[in-house]
Amino acid sequence: MSTAENTLAQHADAAETGHAKADLEQLAQRQLLRLATAGSVDDGKSTLVGRLLHDCKAILADQIAHVQTVTASRGGARGTGGDFDFALLTDGLRAEREQGITIDVAYRYFATDKRSFILADCPGHVQYTRNTVTGASTADVVIILVDARHGVLEQTRRHLAVAGLLRVPHVVLAVNKIDLVGYDQAVFKGITKDVTQLADQLGITDIQAIPVSALIGDNVVDRSPATSWYTGPTLLEFLENASGRSDLSAQPLRFPVQYVIRPQTNDQYRDYRGYTGTVASGTITVGDPVIVLPAGRRTTVAGIDRAIVTPTSTAVAERPSAVAGEAITVRLTDDLDVARGSVIVAADSSPGTRRELSATVCWLSDRPLTVGARLLIKHTTTTAQAIVTKINGALDLNTLGVIDAAGLDLNDIGKVQLKIAAPLAADPYSSNIITGSFLLIDAHDGWTLAAGMIDDEEGELL
Amino acid sequence: MTATTLPSATTLVPAASPVTELDALESESVFVFREVAAEFERPVILFSGGKDSIVMLHLARKAFAPGAVPFSLLHVDTGHNFPEVLAYRDATVEALGLRLEVASVEDYLADGRLRERSDGTRNPLQTVPLLDAINTHRFDAVFGGGRRDEERARAKERIFSLRDEFGQWDPRNQRPELWSLYNGKHKPGEHVRVFPLSNWTELDVWNYIARESIELPSIYYAHQRDVFERDGMLLAVGPYSQPRDGETVERRVVRYRTVGDMSCTGAVASTAASPAEVVVEVAASELTERGATRADDRVSEAAMEDRKREGYF
């Protein structure tokens, strides 16, 4: 049977059982979970991701055929001599395949009946730590791999620090290659203890250790008979049941204005003036008293609109309220000066504005940071000039303490103070990852230099 | 001053909470369109009349409703397009009052700036007309409908992807992309490719088409067509693709999963006649969209990466 006919047969089967239909209704209500992987080189991240996708049946026939062909043309799988190199499912660039390492984040998509996943498969090499920060910044779960034979390495500490700093809600410690230590429970316990101690120091509260073999598939999707001493969830079970970053809808309203809509030419909407944006946190409801920052003017939400689009027309429909994560358009009762960079906030819980920030930054560039540097800061929808007025220290990965630093180099995590040319409506990162985060950008060539997280009043590093 | 009065036909829609997958994807894409409108001077949407670019345009319209889409469209026309798709393209531009630029591969072949490839496919030939159009019109942001689930090189793509003055993508030296803080800064001559559908899968796109009742060119649904089989794909008999010796022409009920060049885009045997039926079919498919129907990705192990490095979408 030809490939095309084979596909058709599959379709017919699905339609007959009615199975797919039921799943599709469930699918409409399914929610996304975002996860990222981290770990040192050769810990087996790509193999774990390949295994997870393969055992979730997220790899289709043509992709499997491709991996088999390439694996065979190279004389077998890396490190095993087998006929299927799982890492080839995710390492997509020429250089990655030639060198057998992951260079950049690859995003993968898979789903089970319970939920769908966006997975950021991040590189382990120290020089690509910026990509781990990239993947972890939006993650609900970070999976940190440790090779059971090697235990905690400097990259493990760095990635734990990044996960703690970015306040990723859940960390999974995947103790990989457990088969290569004879499925020894003592090894697993030892590594778990070391990592848990570090996690405590870094303020990571939710950590789940799982013994796995990515290559064999132990405890990834299917429970392993070789680790009868382990009673916790498999990796997939954990991912299916982990909660997302739900705290943002419980925070006070923050609505950064992106773009102002004034159609003018359209008769029906001649006087329409809507402020578009995505609700960063909280709930916005028609009739809410709000404050528009940075001006600090009080007003009321007159309407919340969502687009209605037909093949030939666009209009808006009014709705009573919207929650964090929803892209909407807001109208206000008063005709204030509201533009991109304005932030609409709850009247009873305004963060006010500030022109000086104390923050923790991950330095992502090989151009070092020094005091007095003039940069651009991008914070929600505002981009402004900034000067680094002080460097308060850098994180020592060995002690997890702060040491004096005159500057920050690539992959350093440090504390800085910034003076900013425009007032920012900012919150501490610990209470709001959207109004508490920023980028530092090179004004000359636009390169992204640092990921910044605004400190709490106590100024704790992590 | 009082607030804008809305038309009386306004309906009240309850707030969705928690936000479901499709709503989350829609909101993220809308956010991206608004960022680009606010931060760039001359953005353009690549529009081929394929389902991804149609969904992209639908989302752009949502982002700025009730106002108009503040972008023009650009189509890189290979000259081997399906007539149904070109008709759809022109009708859409007309109905929405949009501005369309066409960069024509045929023009480049006619005056010798490009030469026909020995394999007859024209997809790789799109890069030069695309980059020329970007330069000529000084576009600084170019929206593409590429999705990360399509192909392994695309899986490495940022949502905002900086291209140098030659239009080149450097996958080893991409800007970190953190939270939803998209950095669109670029030097003169550089531009940014923007992929608002990055996080959508083929199934998400079809679910959305069904949910939003988005119209598509007819070839996405089951129809009768004369086809012949090559490398497991059903190629349409037409001016740009003819059966070779040993390949027999049959009239089959087929539809298309992707729409590109007639010469290298295969049909799949299918009786799915509506978005809902296509959703069922895609959910059960054992093959990826590109694996099932694109000959040009089979050229080498890294065919897409090589094209992207040169400036392809």
mmCIF file with all atom_site columns, C-alpha atoms in Angstrom, chain A residues 2-3 5 7-8 10-11 14 24 27-32 34 60-63 66 70 74 92-97 99 103-109 116 128 130-131 133-134 137 166 258-259 261 268-269 271-273 276-278 302 306-307 309-311 313-316 318-321 323 325-329 331 333 335 340 364 376 378 380 429 437-439 441 445-448 452, chain B residues 1-4 6-7 10-21 23-28 30-31 34-35 37-39 58 61-67 70 95-96 148-149 152-153 155-158 169 171-179 181-183 185-187 198-199 201 203 207 215 229 232 234 252 269-271 279-281 283-288 291-292 300-302 305-306:
data_model
loop_
_atom_site.group_PDB
_atom_site.id
_atom_site.type_symbol
_atom_site.label_atom_id
_atom_site.label_alt_id
_atom_site.label_comp_id
_atom_site.label_asym_id
_atom_site.label_entity_id
_atom_site.label_seq_id
_atom_site.pdbx_PDB_ins_code
_atom_site.Cartn_x
_atom_site.Cartn_y
_atom_site.Cartn_z
_atom_site.occupancy
_atom_site.B_iso_or_equiv
_atom_site.pdbx_formal_charge
_atom_site.auth_seq_id
_atom_site.auth_comp_id
_atom_site.auth_asym_id
_atom_site.auth_atom_id
_atom_site.pdbx_PDB_model_num
ATOM 1   C CA . SER A 1 2   ? 1.333   3.441  -0.869 1.00 0.00 ? 2   SER A CA 1
ATOM 2   C CA . THR A 1 3   ? 2.045   6.047  1.793  1.00 0.00 ? 3   THR A CA 1
ATOM 3   C CA . GLU A 1 5   ? -3.311  5.275  0.857  1.00 0.00 ? 5   GLU A CA 1
ATOM 4   C CA . THR A 1 7   ? -2.803  7.780  5.488  1.00 0.00 ? 7   THR A CA 1
ATOM 5   C CA . LEU A 1 8   ? -6.300  7.511  4.161  1.00 0.00 ? 8   LEU A CA 1
ATOM 6   C CA . GLN A 1 10  ? -5.737  5.762  9.153  1.00 0.00 ? 10  GLN A CA 1
ATOM 7   C CA . HIS A 1 11  ? -8.246  8.560  8.683  1.00 0.00 ? 11  HIS A CA 1
ATOM 8   C CA . ALA A 1 14  ? -10.382 7.215  13.260 1.00 0.00 ? 14  ALA A CA 1
ATOM 9   C CA . LEU A 1 24  ? -11.378 16.834 19.859 1.00 0.00 ? 24  LEU A CA 1
ATOM 10  C CA . LEU A 1 27  ? -8.939  19.196 23.081 1.00 0.00 ? 27  LEU A CA 1
ATOM 11  C CA . ALA A 1 28  ? -10.879 22.445 22.865 1.00 0.00 ? 28  ALA A CA 1
ATOM 12  C CA . GLN A 1 29  ? -10.693 22.741 26.652 1.00 0.00 ? 29  GLN A CA 1
ATOM 13  C CA . ARG A 1 30  ? -7.118  21.561 26.961 1.00 0.00 ? 30  ARG A CA 1
ATOM 14  C CA . GLN A 1 31  ? -4.550  23.873 28.497 1.00 0.00 ? 31  GLN A CA 1
ATOM 15  C CA . LEU A 1 32  ? -0.932  24.463 27.586 1.00 0.00 ? 32  LEU A CA 1
ATOM 16  C CA . ARG A 1 34  ? 5.401   25.054 28.910 1.00 0.00 ? 34  ARG A CA 1
ATOM 17  C CA . LEU A 1 60  ? 5.201   10.622 13.043 1.00 0.00 ? 60  LEU A CA 1
ATOM 18  C CA . ALA A 1 61  ? 6.200   7.986  10.550 1.00 0.00 ? 61  ALA A CA 1
ATOM 19  C CA . ASP A 1 62  ? 8.157   10.228 8.196  1.00 0.00 ? 62  ASP A CA 1
ATOM 20  C CA . GLN A 1 63  ? 10.186  11.686 11.074 1.00 0.00 ? 63  GLN A CA 1
ATOM 21  C CA . HIS A 1 66  ? 14.257  10.170 8.579  1.00 0.00 ? 66  HIS A CA 1
ATOM 22  C CA . VAL A 1 70  ? 20.406  9.278  9.077  1.00 0.00 ? 70  VAL A CA 1
ATOM 23  C CA . ARG A 1 74  ? 26.341  7.400  10.250 1.00 0.00 ? 74  ARG A CA 1
ATOM 24  C CA . GLY A 1 92  ? 18.016  19.856 13.615 1.00 0.00 ? 92  GLY A CA 1
ATOM 25  C CA . LEU A 1 93  ? 20.918  22.052 12.577 1.00 0.00 ? 93  LEU A CA 1
ATOM 26  C CA . ARG A 1 94  ? 23.838  20.839 10.490 1.00 0.00 ? 94  ARG A CA 1
ATOM 27  C CA . ALA A 1 95  ? 26.372  21.925 13.082 1.00 0.00 ? 95  ALA A CA 1
ATOM 28  C CA . GLU A 1 96  ? 24.457  20.171 15.849 1.00 0.00 ? 96  GLU A CA 1
ATOM 29  C CA . ARG A 1 97  ? 24.416  16.907 13.980 1.00 0.00 ? 97  ARG A CA 1
ATOM 30  C CA . GLN A 1 99  ? 29.235  17.946 16.486 1.00 0.00 ? 99  GLN A CA 1
ATOM 31  C CA . ILE A 1 103 ? 23.468  24.634 19.986 1.00 0.00 ? 103 ILE A CA 1
ATOM 32  C CA . ASP A 1 104 ? 20.192  26.436 20.147 1.00 0.00 ? 104 ASP A CA 1
ATOM 33  C CA . VAL A 1 105 ? 16.787  26.047 21.692 1.00 0.00 ? 105 VAL A CA 1
ATOM 34  C CA . ALA A 1 106 ? 14.467  23.870 19.654 1.00 0.00 ? 106 ALA A CA 1
ATOM 35  C CA . TYR A 1 107 ? 10.777  24.128 20.358 1.00 0.00 ? 107 TYR A CA 1
ATOM 36  C CA . ARG A 1 108 ? 8.724   20.936 20.243 1.00 0.00 ? 108 ARG A CA 1
ATOM 37  C CA . TYR A 1 109 ? 4.991   20.400 20.453 1.00 0.00 ? 109 TYR A CA 1
ATOM 38  C CA . SER A 1 116 ? -0.704  19.960 25.301 1.00 0.00 ? 116 SER A CA 1
ATOM 39  C CA . TYR A 1 128 ? 24.893  28.751 25.253 1.00 0.00 ? 128 TYR A CA 1
ATOM 40  C CA . ARG A 1 130 ? 21.660  32.372 27.317 1.00 0.00 ? 130 ARG A CA 1
ATOM 41  C CA . ASN A 1 131 ? 19.504  29.904 25.453 1.00 0.00 ? 131 ASN A CA 1
ATOM 42  C CA . VAL A 1 133 ? 17.623  31.414 30.191 1.00 0.00 ? 133 VAL A CA 1
ATOM 43  C CA . THR A 1 134 ? 15.526  31.975 27.061 1.00 0.00 ? 134 THR A CA 1
ATOM 44  C CA . SER A 1 137 ? 11.823  32.441 31.114 1.00 0.00 ? 137 SER A CA 1
ATOM 45  C CA . LEU A 1 166 ? 13.352  33.040 37.059 1.00 0.00 ? 166 LEU A CA 1
ATOM 46  C CA . GLN A 1 258 ? 0.608   48.332 23.265 1.00 0.00 ? 258 GLN A CA 1
ATOM 47  C CA . TYR A 1 259 ? -1.068  50.299 20.527 1.00 0.00 ? 259 TYR A CA 1
ATOM 48  C CA . ILE A 1 261 ? -6.762  52.011 17.713 1.00 0.00 ? 261 ILE A CA 1
ATOM 49  C CA . GLN A 1 268 ? -19.579 53.211 12.594 1.00 0.00 ? 268 GLN A CA 1
ATOM 50  C CA . TYR A 1 269 ? -16.452 53.704 14.672 1.00 0.00 ? 269 TYR A CA 1
ATOM 51  C CA . ASP A 1 271 ? -15.087 58.302 17.440 1.00 0.00 ? 271 ASP A CA 1
ATOM 52  C CA . TYR A 1 272 ? -13.697 54.967 18.573 1.00 0.00 ? 272 TYR A CA 1
ATOM 53  C CA . ARG A 1 273 ? -10.543 55.130 20.660 1.00 0.00 ? 273 ARG A CA 1
ATOM 54  C CA . THR A 1 276 ? -4.953  47.460 22.955 1.00 0.00 ? 276 THR A CA 1
ATOM 55  C CA . GLY A 1 277 ? -2.817  45.150 24.999 1.00 0.00 ? 277 GLY A CA 1
ATOM 56  C CA . THR A 1 278 ? -2.630  41.847 26.816 1.00 0.00 ? 278 THR A CA 1
ATOM 57  C CA . ALA A 1 302 ? -15.882 52.030 29.982 1.00 0.00 ? 302 ALA A CA 1
ATOM 58  C CA . ARG A 1 306 ? -12.842 41.655 21.510 1.00 0.00 ? 306 ARG A CA 1
ATOM 59  C CA . ALA A 1 307 ? -12.618 41.497 17.750 1.00 0.00 ? 307 ALA A CA 1
ATOM 60  C CA . VAL A 1 309 ? -13.916 39.177 12.118 1.00 0.00 ? 309 VAL A CA 1
ATOM 61  C CA . THR A 1 310 ? -15.914 37.927 9.125  1.00 0.00 ? 310 THR A CA 1
ATOM 62  C CA . PRO A 1 311 ? -14.626 37.343 5.582  1.00 0.00 ? 311 PRO A CA 1
ATOM 63  C CA . SER A 1 313 ? -15.759 42.971 7.840  1.00 0.00 ? 313 SER A CA 1
ATOM 64  C CA . THR A 1 314 ? -14.245 43.664 11.213 1.00 0.00 ? 314 THR A CA 1
ATOM 65  C CA . ALA A 1 315 ? -16.167 44.816 14.260 1.00 0.00 ? 315 ALA A CA 1
ATOM 66  C CA . VAL A 1 316 ? -15.904 44.462 18.007 1.00 0.00 ? 316 VAL A CA 1
ATOM 67  C CA . GLU A 1 318 ? -18.255 43.977 24.145 1.00 0.00 ? 318 GLU A CA 1
ATOM 68  C CA . ARG A 1 319 ? -17.509 41.661 27.029 1.00 0.00 ? 319 ARG A CA 1
ATOM 69  C CA . PRO A 1 320 ? -17.817 42.149 30.768 1.00 0.00 ? 320 PRO A CA 1
ATOM 70  C CA . SER A 1 321 ? -14.290 41.251 31.804 1.00 0.00 ? 321 SER A CA 1
ATOM 71  C CA . VAL A 1 323 ? -8.207  37.858 32.707 1.00 0.00 ? 323 VAL A CA 1
ATOM 72  C CA . GLY A 1 325 ? -3.136  36.358 29.279 1.00 0.00 ? 325 GLY A CA 1
ATOM 73  C CA . GLU A 1 326 ? -5.978  37.659 27.132 1.00 0.00 ? 326 GLU A CA 1
ATOM 74  C CA . ALA A 1 327 ? -5.336  40.119 24.303 1.00 0.00 ? 327 ALA A CA 1
ATOM 75  C CA . ILE A 1 328 ? -8.118  42.724 24.385 1.00 0.00 ? 328 ILE A CA 1
ATOM 76  C CA . THR A 1 329 ? -8.978  46.346 23.687 1.00 0.00 ? 329 THR A CA 1
ATOM 77  C CA . ARG A 1 331 ? -11.971 51.894 26.380 1.00 0.00 ? 331 ARG A CA 1
ATOM 78  C CA . THR A 1 333 ? -14.544 56.920 30.329 1.00 0.00 ? 333 THR A CA 1
ATOM 79  C CA . ASP A 1 335 ? -10.248 61.207 27.284 1.00 0.00 ? 335 ASP A CA 1
ATOM 80  C CA . ARG A 1 340 ? 2.056   52.900 24.105 1.00 0.00 ? 340 ARG A CA 1
ATOM 81  C CA . LEU A 1 364 ? 23.913  37.117 28.147 1.00 0.00 ? 364 LEU A CA 1
ATOM 82  C CA . LEU A 1 376 ? 18.454  50.681 26.581 1.00 0.00 ? 376 LEU A CA 1
ATOM 83  C CA . LYS A 1 378 ? 12.864  47.351 27.527 1.00 0.00 ? 378 LYS A CA 1
ATOM 84  C CA . THR A 1 380 ? 6.641   45.925 29.167 1.00 0.00 ? 380 THR A CA 1
ATOM 85  C CA . TYR A 1 429 ? 9.640   39.992 39.740 1.00 0.00 ? 429 TYR A CA 1
ATOM 86  C CA . SER A 1 437 ? 11.127  41.643 34.086 1.00 0.00 ? 437 SER A CA 1
ATOM 87  C CA . PHE A 1 438 ? 13.116  43.628 31.546 1.00 0.00 ? 438 PHE A CA 1
ATOM 88  C CA . LEU A 1 439 ? 15.791  43.390 28.864 1.00 0.00 ? 439 LEU A CA 1
ATOM 89  C CA . ILE A 1 441 ? 19.774  46.210 24.984 1.00 0.00 ? 441 ILE A CA 1
ATOM 90  C CA . ASP A 1 445 ? 23.399  47.470 17.401 1.00 0.00 ? 445 ASP A CA 1
ATOM 91  C CA . GLY A 1 446 ? 20.272  46.324 19.206 1.00 0.00 ? 446 GLY A CA 1
ATOM 92  C CA . TRP A 1 447 ? 21.803  43.152 20.685 1.00 0.00 ? 447 TRP A CA 1
ATOM 93  C CA . THR A 1 448 ? 20.051  41.778 23.789 1.00 0.00 ? 448 THR A CA 1
ATOM 94  C CA . GLY A 1 452 ? 16.672  41.484 34.307 1.00 0.00 ? 452 GLY A CA 1
ATOM 95  C CA . MET B 2 1   ? -15.952 63.301 27.218 1.00 0.00 ? 1   MET B CA 1
ATOM 96  C CA . THR B 2 2   ? -17.910 60.090 27.205 1.00 0.00 ? 2   THR B CA 1
ATOM 97  C CA . ALA B 2 3   ? -16.791 56.758 25.942 1.00 0.00 ? 3   ALA B CA 1
ATOM 98  C CA . THR B 2 4   ? -17.370 55.580 22.429 1.00 0.00 ? 4   THR B CA 1
ATOM 99  C CA . LEU B 2 6   ? -20.914 50.829 20.427 1.00 0.00 ? 6   LEU B CA 1
ATOM 100 C CA . PRO B 2 7   ? -23.322 49.623 17.787 1.00 0.00 ? 7   PRO B CA 1
ATOM 101 C CA . THR B 2 10  ? -23.145 44.228 20.450 1.00 0.00 ? 10  THR B CA 1
ATOM 102 C CA . THR B 2 11  ? -23.180 40.861 22.138 1.00 0.00 ? 11  THR B CA 1
ATOM 103 C CA . LEU B 2 12  ? -21.834 40.063 25.570 1.00 0.00 ? 12  LEU B CA 1
ATOM 104 C CA . VAL B 2 13  ? -19.302 37.253 25.615 1.00 0.00 ? 13  VAL B CA 1
ATOM 105 C CA . PRO B 2 14  ? -18.398 35.809 29.000 1.00 0.00 ? 14  PRO B CA 1
ATOM 106 C CA . ALA B 2 15  ? -14.753 36.006 29.996 1.00 0.00 ? 15  ALA B CA 1
ATOM 107 C CA . ALA B 2 16  ? -13.033 32.702 29.411 1.00 0.00 ? 16  ALA B CA 1
ATOM 108 C CA . SER B 2 17  ? -11.148 31.543 32.457 1.00 0.00 ? 17  SER B CA 1
ATOM 109 C CA . PRO B 2 18  ? -8.926  29.663 32.626 1.00 0.00 ? 18  PRO B CA 1
ATOM 110 C CA . VAL B 2 19  ? -7.600  30.461 29.174 1.00 0.00 ? 19  VAL B CA 1
ATOM 111 C CA . THR B 2 20  ? -7.657  27.444 26.874 1.00 0.00 ? 20  THR B CA 1
ATOM 112 C CA . GLU B 2 21  ? -4.965  26.434 24.397 1.00 0.00 ? 21  GLU B CA 1
ATOM 113 C CA . ASP B 2 23  ? -7.330  31.258 23.185 1.00 0.00 ? 23  ASP B CA 1
ATOM 114 C CA . ALA B 2 24  ? -3.791  31.422 24.565 1.00 0.00 ? 24  ALA B CA 1
ATOM 115 C CA . LEU B 2 25  ? -2.290  30.940 21.096 1.00 0.00 ? 25  LEU B CA 1
ATOM 116 C CA . GLU B 2 26  ? -4.601  33.559 19.598 1.00 0.00 ? 26  GLU B CA 1
ATOM 117 C CA . SER B 2 27  ? -3.750  36.099 22.294 1.00 0.00 ? 27  SER B CA 1
ATOM 118 C CA . GLU B 2 28  ? -0.008  35.519 21.893 1.00 0.00 ? 28  GLU B CA 1
ATOM 119 C CA . VAL B 2 30  ? -2.314  39.168 18.491 1.00 0.00 ? 30  VAL B CA 1
ATOM 120 C CA . PHE B 2 31  ? 0.252   40.519 20.962 1.00 0.00 ? 31  PHE B CA 1
ATOM 121 C CA . ARG B 2 34  ? 0.566   44.804 17.931 1.00 0.00 ? 34  ARG B CA 1
ATOM 122 C CA . GLU B 2 35  ? 4.222   44.923 19.003 1.00 0.00 ? 35  GLU B CA 1
ATOM 123 C CA . ALA B 2 37  ? 2.771   47.713 14.439 1.00 0.00 ? 37  ALA B CA 1
ATOM 124 C CA . ALA B 2 38  ? 4.000   49.868 17.317 1.00 0.00 ? 38  ALA B CA 1
ATOM 125 C CA . GLU B 2 39  ? 7.741   49.409 16.920 1.00 0.00 ? 39  GLU B CA 1
ATOM 126 C CA . HIS B 2 58  ? -7.205  36.707 10.208 1.00 0.00 ? 58  HIS B CA 1
ATOM 127 C CA . ARG B 2 61  ? -7.385  41.721 11.485 1.00 0.00 ? 61  ARG B CA 1
ATOM 128 C CA . LYS B 2 62  ? -8.370  40.703 15.013 1.00 0.00 ? 62  LYS B CA 1
ATOM 129 C CA . ALA B 2 63  ? -5.414  42.604 16.467 1.00 0.00 ? 63  ALA B CA 1
ATOM 130 C CA . PHE B 2 64  ? -6.561  45.920 15.018 1.00 0.00 ? 64  PHE B CA 1
ATOM 131 C CA . ALA B 2 65  ? -10.357 45.609 14.846 1.00 0.00 ? 65  ALA B CA 1
ATOM 132 C CA . PRO B 2 66  ? -12.419 47.665 14.317 1.00 0.00 ? 66  PRO B CA 1
ATOM 133 C CA . GLY B 2 67  ? -9.556  49.453 12.578 1.00 0.00 ? 67  GLY B CA 1
ATOM 134 C CA . PRO B 2 70  ? -1.826  48.557 9.233  1.00 0.00 ? 70  PRO B CA 1
ATOM 135 C CA . ALA B 2 95  ? -12.648 42.472 -0.198 1.00 0.00 ? 95  ALA B CA 1
ATOM 136 C CA . LEU B 2 96  ? -10.451 43.843 2.579  1.00 0.00 ? 96  LEU B CA 1
ATOM 137 C CA . ARG B 2 148 ? 8.074   25.519 14.523 1.00 0.00 ? 148 ARG B CA 1
ATOM 138 C CA . ASP B 2 149 ? 6.294   22.164 14.253 1.00 0.00 ? 149 ASP B CA 1
ATOM 139 C CA . ARG B 2 152 ? 13.475  20.735 12.355 1.00 0.00 ? 152 ARG B CA 1
ATOM 140 C CA . ALA B 2 153 ? 15.275  23.905 11.242 1.00 0.00 ? 153 ALA B CA 1
ATOM 141 C CA . ALA B 2 155 ? 11.912  24.459 15.298 1.00 0.00 ? 155 ALA B CA 1
ATOM 142 C CA . LYS B 2 156 ? 15.004  26.544 16.068 1.00 0.00 ? 156 LYS B CA 1
ATOM 143 C CA . GLU B 2 157 ? 13.483  29.801 14.913 1.00 0.00 ? 157 GLU B CA 1
ATOM 144 C CA . ARG B 2 158 ? 12.796  32.756 17.209 1.00 0.00 ? 158 ARG B CA 1
ATOM 145 C CA . TRP B 2 169 ? 19.740  33.734 9.199  1.00 0.00 ? 169 TRP B CA 1
ATOM 146 C CA . PRO B 2 171 ? 21.135  29.952 13.734 1.00 0.00 ? 171 PRO B CA 1
ATOM 147 C CA . ARG B 2 172 ? 24.262  29.850 15.927 1.00 0.00 ? 172 ARG B CA 1
ATOM 148 C CA . ASN B 2 173 ? 24.037  33.471 16.885 1.00 0.00 ? 173 ASN B CA 1
ATOM 149 C CA . GLN B 2 174 ? 20.403  34.240 17.522 1.00 0.00 ? 174 GLN B CA 1
ATOM 150 C CA . ARG B 2 175 ? 19.302  36.823 20.033 1.00 0.00 ? 175 ARG B CA 1
ATOM 151 C CA . PRO B 2 176 ? 18.020  35.389 23.276 1.00 0.00 ? 176 PRO B CA 1
ATOM 152 C CA . GLU B 2 177 ? 14.242  35.825 23.398 1.00 0.00 ? 177 GLU B CA 1
ATOM 153 C CA . LEU B 2 178 ? 12.958  36.199 26.928 1.00 0.00 ? 178 LEU B CA 1
ATOM 154 C CA . TRP B 2 179 ? 9.452   36.291 28.367 1.00 0.00 ? 179 TRP B CA 1
ATOM 155 C CA . LEU B 2 181 ? 9.802   41.018 25.577 1.00 0.00 ? 181 LEU B CA 1
ATOM 156 C CA . TYR B 2 182 ? 10.420  40.949 21.826 1.00 0.00 ? 182 TYR B CA 1
ATOM 157 C CA . ASN B 2 183 ? 13.448  42.965 20.777 1.00 0.00 ? 183 ASN B CA 1
ATOM 158 C CA . LYS B 2 185 ? 15.970  46.745 17.319 1.00 0.00 ? 185 LYS B CA 1
ATOM 159 C CA . HIS B 2 186 ? 18.030  46.465 14.164 1.00 0.00 ? 186 HIS B CA 1
ATOM 160 C CA . LYS B 2 187 ? 20.598  48.424 12.205 1.00 0.00 ? 187 LYS B CA 1
ATOM 161 C CA . SER B 2 198 ? 5.525   29.911 15.848 1.00 0.00 ? 198 SER B CA 1
ATOM 162 C CA . ASN B 2 199 ? 3.794   28.032 18.647 1.00 0.00 ? 199 ASN B CA 1
ATOM 163 C CA . THR B 2 201 ? 0.716   23.162 15.304 1.00 0.00 ? 201 THR B CA 1
ATOM 164 C CA . LEU B 2 203 ? -3.876  20.722 14.323 1.00 0.00 ? 203 LEU B CA 1
ATOM 165 C CA . ASN B 2 207 ? -9.068  23.777 14.930 1.00 0.00 ? 207 ASN B CA 1
ATOM 166 C CA . GLU B 2 215 ? -12.676 30.528 4.375  1.00 0.00 ? 215 GLU B CA 1
ATOM 167 C CA . GLU B 2 229 ? 2.167   8.895  -7.694 1.00 0.00 ? 229 GLU B CA 1
ATOM 168 C CA . GLY B 2 232 ? 4.708   8.262  -2.143 1.00 0.00 ? 232 GLY B CA 1
ATOM 169 C CA . LEU B 2 234 ? 0.203   12.291 -5.300 1.00 0.00 ? 234 LEU B CA 1
ATOM 170 C CA . ARG B 2 252 ? -8.668  10.383 -7.344 1.00 0.00 ? 252 ARG B CA 1
ATOM 171 C CA . ALA B 2 269 ? -6.071  10.942 -0.642 1.00 0.00 ? 269 ALA B CA 1
ATOM 172 C CA . SER B 2 270 ? -8.926  12.283 1.452  1.00 0.00 ? 270 SER B CA 1
ATOM 173 C CA . THR B 2 271 ? -12.669 12.673 1.590  1.00 0.00 ? 271 THR B CA 1
ATOM 174 C CA . VAL B 2 279 ? -9.454  18.227 12.005 1.00 0.00 ? 279 VAL B CA 1
ATOM 175 C CA . VAL B 2 280 ? -10.367 14.565 12.500 1.00 0.00 ? 280 VAL B CA 1
ATOM 176 C CA . GLU B 2 281 ? -8.078  13.562 9.647  1.00 0.00 ? 281 GLU B CA 1
ATOM 177 C CA . ALA B 2 283 ? -5.479  14.378 14.405 1.00 0.00 ? 283 ALA B CA 1
ATOM 178 C CA . ALA B 2 284 ? -5.207  10.785 13.174 1.00 0.00 ? 284 ALA B CA 1
ATOM 179 C CA . SER B 2 285 ? -2.529  11.293 10.521 1.00 0.00 ? 285 SER B CA 1
ATOM 180 C CA . GLU B 2 286 ? 0.612   9.204  10.739 1.00 0.00 ? 286 GLU B CA 1
ATOM 181 C CA . LEU B 2 287 ? 2.601   11.670 8.655  1.00 0.00 ? 287 LEU B CA 1
ATOM 182 C CA . THR B 2 288 ? 3.678   15.259 9.217  1.00 0.00 ? 288 THR B CA 1
ATOM 183 C CA . GLY B 2 291 ? 6.711   14.950 5.180  1.00 0.00 ? 291 GLY B CA 1
ATOM 184 C CA . ALA B 2 292 ? 3.508   13.953 3.421  1.00 0.00 ? 292 ALA B CA 1
ATOM 185 C CA . SER B 2 300 ? 19.019  16.827 1.697  1.00 0.00 ? 300 SER B CA 1
ATOM 186 C CA . GLU B 2 301 ? 19.197  16.301 5.433  1.00 0.00 ? 301 GLU B CA 1
ATOM 187 C CA . ALA B 2 302 ? 19.233  20.059 6.054  1.00 0.00 ? 302 ALA B CA 1
ATOM 188 C CA . GLU B 2 305 ? 18.140  25.119 7.053  1.00 0.00 ? 305 GLU B CA 1
ATOM 189 C CA . ASP B 2 306 ? 20.241  25.765 3.957  1.00 0.00 ? 306 ASP B CA 1
#
